[in-house]
mmCIF file of C-alpha atoms in Angstrom:
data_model
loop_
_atom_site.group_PDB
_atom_site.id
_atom_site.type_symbol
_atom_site.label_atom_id
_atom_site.label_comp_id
_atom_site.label_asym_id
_atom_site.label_seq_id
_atom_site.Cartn_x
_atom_site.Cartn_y
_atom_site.Cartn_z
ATOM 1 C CA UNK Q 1 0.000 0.000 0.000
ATOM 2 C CA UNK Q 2 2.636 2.476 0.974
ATOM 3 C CA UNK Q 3 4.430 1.240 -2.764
ATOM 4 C CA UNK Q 4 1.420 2.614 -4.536
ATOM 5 C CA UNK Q 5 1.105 6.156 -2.455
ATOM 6 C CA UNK Q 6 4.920 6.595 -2.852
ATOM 7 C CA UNK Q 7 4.478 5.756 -6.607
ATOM 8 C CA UNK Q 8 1.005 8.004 -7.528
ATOM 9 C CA UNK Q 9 2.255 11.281 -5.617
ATOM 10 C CA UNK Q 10 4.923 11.858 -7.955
ATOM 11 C CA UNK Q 11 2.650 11.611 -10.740
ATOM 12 C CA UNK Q 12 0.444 14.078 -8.738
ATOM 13 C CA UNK Q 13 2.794 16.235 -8.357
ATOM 14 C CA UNK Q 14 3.916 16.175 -11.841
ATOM 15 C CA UNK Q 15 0.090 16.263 -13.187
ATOM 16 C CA UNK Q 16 -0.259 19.723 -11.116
ATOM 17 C CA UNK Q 17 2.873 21.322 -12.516
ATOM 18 C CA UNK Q 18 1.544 20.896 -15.744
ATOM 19 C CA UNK Q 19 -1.845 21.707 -15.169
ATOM 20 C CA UNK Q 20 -0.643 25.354 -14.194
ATOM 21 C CA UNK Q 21 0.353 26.000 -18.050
ATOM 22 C CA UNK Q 22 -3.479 24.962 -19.108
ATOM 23 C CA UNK Q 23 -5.132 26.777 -16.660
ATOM 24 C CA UNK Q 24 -2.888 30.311 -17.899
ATOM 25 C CA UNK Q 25 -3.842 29.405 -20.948
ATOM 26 C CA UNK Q 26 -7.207 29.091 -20.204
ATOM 27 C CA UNK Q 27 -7.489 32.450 -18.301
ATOM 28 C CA UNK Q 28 -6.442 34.172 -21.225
ATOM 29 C CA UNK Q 29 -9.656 35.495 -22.361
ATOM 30 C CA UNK Q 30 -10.918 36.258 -25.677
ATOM 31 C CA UNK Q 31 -12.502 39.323 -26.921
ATOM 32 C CA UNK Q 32 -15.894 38.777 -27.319
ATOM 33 C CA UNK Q 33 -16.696 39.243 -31.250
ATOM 34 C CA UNK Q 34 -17.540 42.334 -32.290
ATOM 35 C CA UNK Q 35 -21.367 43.090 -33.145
ATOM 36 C CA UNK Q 36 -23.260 44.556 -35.894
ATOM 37 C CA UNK Q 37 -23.015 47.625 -34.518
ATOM 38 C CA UNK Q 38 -19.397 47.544 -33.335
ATOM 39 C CA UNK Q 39 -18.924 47.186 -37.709
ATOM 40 C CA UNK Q 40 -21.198 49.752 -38.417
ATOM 41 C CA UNK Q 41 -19.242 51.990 -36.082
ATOM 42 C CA UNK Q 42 -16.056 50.875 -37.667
ATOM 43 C CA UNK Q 43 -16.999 51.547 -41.089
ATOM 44 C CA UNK Q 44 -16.992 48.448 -42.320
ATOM 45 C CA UNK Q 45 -20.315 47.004 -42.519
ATOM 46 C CA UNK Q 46 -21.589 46.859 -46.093
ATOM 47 C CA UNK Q 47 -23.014 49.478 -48.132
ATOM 48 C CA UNK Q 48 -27.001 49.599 -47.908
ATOM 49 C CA UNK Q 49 -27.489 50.753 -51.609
ATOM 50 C CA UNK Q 50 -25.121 49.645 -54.224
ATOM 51 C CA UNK Q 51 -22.476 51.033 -55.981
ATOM 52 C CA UNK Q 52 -23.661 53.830 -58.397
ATOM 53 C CA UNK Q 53 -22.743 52.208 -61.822
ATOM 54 C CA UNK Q 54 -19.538 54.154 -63.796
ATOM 55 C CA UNK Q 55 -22.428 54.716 -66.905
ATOM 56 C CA UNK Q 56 -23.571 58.542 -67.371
ATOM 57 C CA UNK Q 57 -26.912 57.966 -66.589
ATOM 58 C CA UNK Q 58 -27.958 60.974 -68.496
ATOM 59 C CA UNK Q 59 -26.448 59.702 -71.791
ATOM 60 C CA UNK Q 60 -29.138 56.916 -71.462
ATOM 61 C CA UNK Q 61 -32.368 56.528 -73.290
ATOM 62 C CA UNK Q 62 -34.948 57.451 -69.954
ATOM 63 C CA UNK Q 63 -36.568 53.327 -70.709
ATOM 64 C CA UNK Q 64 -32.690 52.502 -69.568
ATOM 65 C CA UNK Q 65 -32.525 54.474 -67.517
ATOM 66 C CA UNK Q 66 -35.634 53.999 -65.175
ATOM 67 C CA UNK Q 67 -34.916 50.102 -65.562
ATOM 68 C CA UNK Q 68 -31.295 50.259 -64.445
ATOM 69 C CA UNK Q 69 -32.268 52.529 -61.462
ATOM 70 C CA UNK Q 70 -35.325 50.009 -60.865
ATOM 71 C CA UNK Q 71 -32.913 47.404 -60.997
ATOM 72 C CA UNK Q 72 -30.065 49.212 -58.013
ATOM 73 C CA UNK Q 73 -33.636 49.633 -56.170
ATOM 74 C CA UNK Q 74 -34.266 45.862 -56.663
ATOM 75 C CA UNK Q 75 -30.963 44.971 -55.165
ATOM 76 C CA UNK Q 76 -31.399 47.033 -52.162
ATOM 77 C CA UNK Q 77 -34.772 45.100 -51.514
ATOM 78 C CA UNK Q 78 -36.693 48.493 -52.359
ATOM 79 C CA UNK Q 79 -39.389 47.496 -54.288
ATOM 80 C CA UNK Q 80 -41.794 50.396 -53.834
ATOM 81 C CA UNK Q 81 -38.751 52.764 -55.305
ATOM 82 C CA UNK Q 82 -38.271 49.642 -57.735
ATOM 83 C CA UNK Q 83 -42.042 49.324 -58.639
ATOM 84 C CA UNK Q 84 -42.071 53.587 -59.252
ATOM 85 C CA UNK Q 85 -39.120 52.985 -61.740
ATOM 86 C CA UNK Q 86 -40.895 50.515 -63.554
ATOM 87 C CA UNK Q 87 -43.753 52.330 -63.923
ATOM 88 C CA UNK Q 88 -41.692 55.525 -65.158
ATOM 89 C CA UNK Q 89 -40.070 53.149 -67.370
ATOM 90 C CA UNK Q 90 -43.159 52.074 -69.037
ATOM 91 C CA UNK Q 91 -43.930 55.511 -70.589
ATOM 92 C CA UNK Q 92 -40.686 55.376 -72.705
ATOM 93 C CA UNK Q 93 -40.041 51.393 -73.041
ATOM 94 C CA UNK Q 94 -42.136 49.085 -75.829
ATOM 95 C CA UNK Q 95 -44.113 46.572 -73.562
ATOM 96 C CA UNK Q 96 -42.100 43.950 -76.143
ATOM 97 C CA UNK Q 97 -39.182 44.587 -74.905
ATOM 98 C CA UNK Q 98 -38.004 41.650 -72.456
ATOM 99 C CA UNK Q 99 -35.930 44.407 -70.281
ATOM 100 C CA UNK Q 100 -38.875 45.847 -69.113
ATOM 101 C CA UNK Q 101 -41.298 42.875 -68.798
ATOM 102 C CA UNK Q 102 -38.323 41.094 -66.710
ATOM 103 C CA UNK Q 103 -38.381 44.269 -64.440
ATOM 104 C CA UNK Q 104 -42.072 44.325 -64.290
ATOM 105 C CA UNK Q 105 -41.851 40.861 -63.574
ATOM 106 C CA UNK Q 106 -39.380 41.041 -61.027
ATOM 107 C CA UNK Q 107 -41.497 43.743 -59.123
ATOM 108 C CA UNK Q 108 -44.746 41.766 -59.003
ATOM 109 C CA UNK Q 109 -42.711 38.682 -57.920
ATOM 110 C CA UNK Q 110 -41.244 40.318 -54.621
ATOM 111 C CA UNK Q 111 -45.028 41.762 -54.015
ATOM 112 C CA UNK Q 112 -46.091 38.287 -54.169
ATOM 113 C CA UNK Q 113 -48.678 38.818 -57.120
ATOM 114 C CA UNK Q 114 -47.316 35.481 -59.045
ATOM 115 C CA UNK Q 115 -49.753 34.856 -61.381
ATOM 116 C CA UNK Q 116 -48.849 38.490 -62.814
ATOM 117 C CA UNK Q 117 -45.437 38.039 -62.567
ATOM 118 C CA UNK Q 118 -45.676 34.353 -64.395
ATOM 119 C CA UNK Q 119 -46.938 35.816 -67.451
ATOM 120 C CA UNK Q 120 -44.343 38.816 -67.629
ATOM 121 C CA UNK Q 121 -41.359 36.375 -66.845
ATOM 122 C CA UNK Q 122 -42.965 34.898 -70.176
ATOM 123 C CA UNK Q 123 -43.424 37.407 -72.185
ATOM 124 C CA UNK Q 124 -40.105 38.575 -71.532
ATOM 125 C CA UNK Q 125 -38.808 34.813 -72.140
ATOM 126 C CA UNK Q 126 -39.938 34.810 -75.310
ATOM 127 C CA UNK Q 127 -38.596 38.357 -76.396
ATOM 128 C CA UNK Q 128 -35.216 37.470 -75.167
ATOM 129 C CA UNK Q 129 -35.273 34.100 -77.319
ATOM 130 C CA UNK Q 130 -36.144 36.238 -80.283
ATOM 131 C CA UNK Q 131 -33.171 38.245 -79.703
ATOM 132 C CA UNK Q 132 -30.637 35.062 -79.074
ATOM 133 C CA UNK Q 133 -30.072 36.376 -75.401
ATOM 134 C CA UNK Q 134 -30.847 32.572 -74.105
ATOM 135 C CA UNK Q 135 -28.913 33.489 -70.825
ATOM 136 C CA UNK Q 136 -31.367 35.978 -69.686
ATOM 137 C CA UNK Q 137 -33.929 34.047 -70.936
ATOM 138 C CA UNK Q 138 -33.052 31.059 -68.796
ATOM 139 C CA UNK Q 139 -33.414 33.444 -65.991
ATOM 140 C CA UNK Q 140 -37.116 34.299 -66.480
ATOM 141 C CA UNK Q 141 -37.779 29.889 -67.236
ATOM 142 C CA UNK Q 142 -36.205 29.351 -63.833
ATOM 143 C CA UNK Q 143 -38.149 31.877 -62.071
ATOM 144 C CA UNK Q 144 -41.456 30.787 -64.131
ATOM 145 C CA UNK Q 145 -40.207 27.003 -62.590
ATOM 146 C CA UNK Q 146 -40.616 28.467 -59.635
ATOM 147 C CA UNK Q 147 -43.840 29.815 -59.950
ATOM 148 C CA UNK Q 148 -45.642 27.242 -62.446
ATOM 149 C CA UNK Q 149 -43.450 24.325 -62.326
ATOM 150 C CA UNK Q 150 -46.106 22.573 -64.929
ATOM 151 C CA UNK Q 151 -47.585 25.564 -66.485
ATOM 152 C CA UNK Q 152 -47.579 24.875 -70.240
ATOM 153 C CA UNK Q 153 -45.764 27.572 -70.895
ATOM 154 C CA UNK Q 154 -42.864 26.660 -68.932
ATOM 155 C CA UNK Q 155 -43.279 23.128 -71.334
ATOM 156 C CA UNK Q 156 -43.307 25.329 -74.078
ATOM 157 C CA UNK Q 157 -40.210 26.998 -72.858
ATOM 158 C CA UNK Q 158 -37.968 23.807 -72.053
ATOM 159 C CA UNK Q 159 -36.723 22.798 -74.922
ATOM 160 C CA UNK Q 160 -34.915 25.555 -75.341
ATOM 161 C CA UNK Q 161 -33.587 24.804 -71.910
ATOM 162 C CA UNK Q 162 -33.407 20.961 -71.839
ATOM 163 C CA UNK Q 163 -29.788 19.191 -71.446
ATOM 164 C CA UNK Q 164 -29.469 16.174 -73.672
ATOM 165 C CA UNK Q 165 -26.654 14.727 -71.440
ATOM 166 C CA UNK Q 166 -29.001 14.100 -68.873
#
């Protein structure tokens, strides 16, 4: 018995030395992380509106223009601003052109009217297939998937969009 003692308080000893660099460690405290406010403070939180673009606005035709500010309003989740734009833009656009029936489109989609905003994403679909531009085009099938996943217009729509590898 007096073996074992003699034998487990040197490892006692030795586990306490060692336990003295853990527990330093261990006091060392952390600053907490820094809030939302502490980075708005700082400057560095990100910008609310985005960037204006590097384009002289007034050198645009005003159905350009309207849509590109409707679309900065868009990405700052402004839709009322967006949804004003839109409807400036509609006195100078053509309701053919897929620009604006994208935007309008866009606009009834974040106000939740999708039936609306189903047949504008295809109307402007089918404008921007006329004019080759099948990457924006995709962009109003996908959100028309979304809305209508079986809608025969979206059926109409997919073979322009359908992936024979798969």
């Amino acid at each position: 018995m007096m073996r074992r003692f003699l034998v487990l308080i040197p490892i006692f000893l030795f586990s306490c030395t060692t336990s003295n660099d853990v527990s330093k460690s261990l006091s060392t405290v952390l600053p907490p992380p820094k809030t939302v406010l502490d980075r708005k403070l700082e400057g560095s939180m990100p910008q609310e509106l985005p960037v204006t673009p590097s384009v002289d606005v007034k050198k645009l035709d005003p159905c350009t223009r309207h849509l590109l500010f409707a679309d900065q309003y868009i990405t700052a989740s402004d839709y009322d601003s967006a949804a004003d734009e839109v409807r400036e833009a509609g006195k100078y656009c053509s309701h053919d052109d897929p620009r604006y029936n994208y935007m309008k489109a866009v606009v009834l989609d974040a106000k939740e009217r999708k039936e609306e905003a189903y047949e504008y994403y295809y109307k402007a679909a089918k404008g921007y297939i006329e004019k080759g531009d099948y990457e924006s085009a995709f962009k109003c099938y996908s959100n028309m998937l979304s809305i209508k996943p079986y809608g025969k217009e979206v059926e109409e729509l997919k073979k322009y969009f359908q992936d024979e590898d798969y």
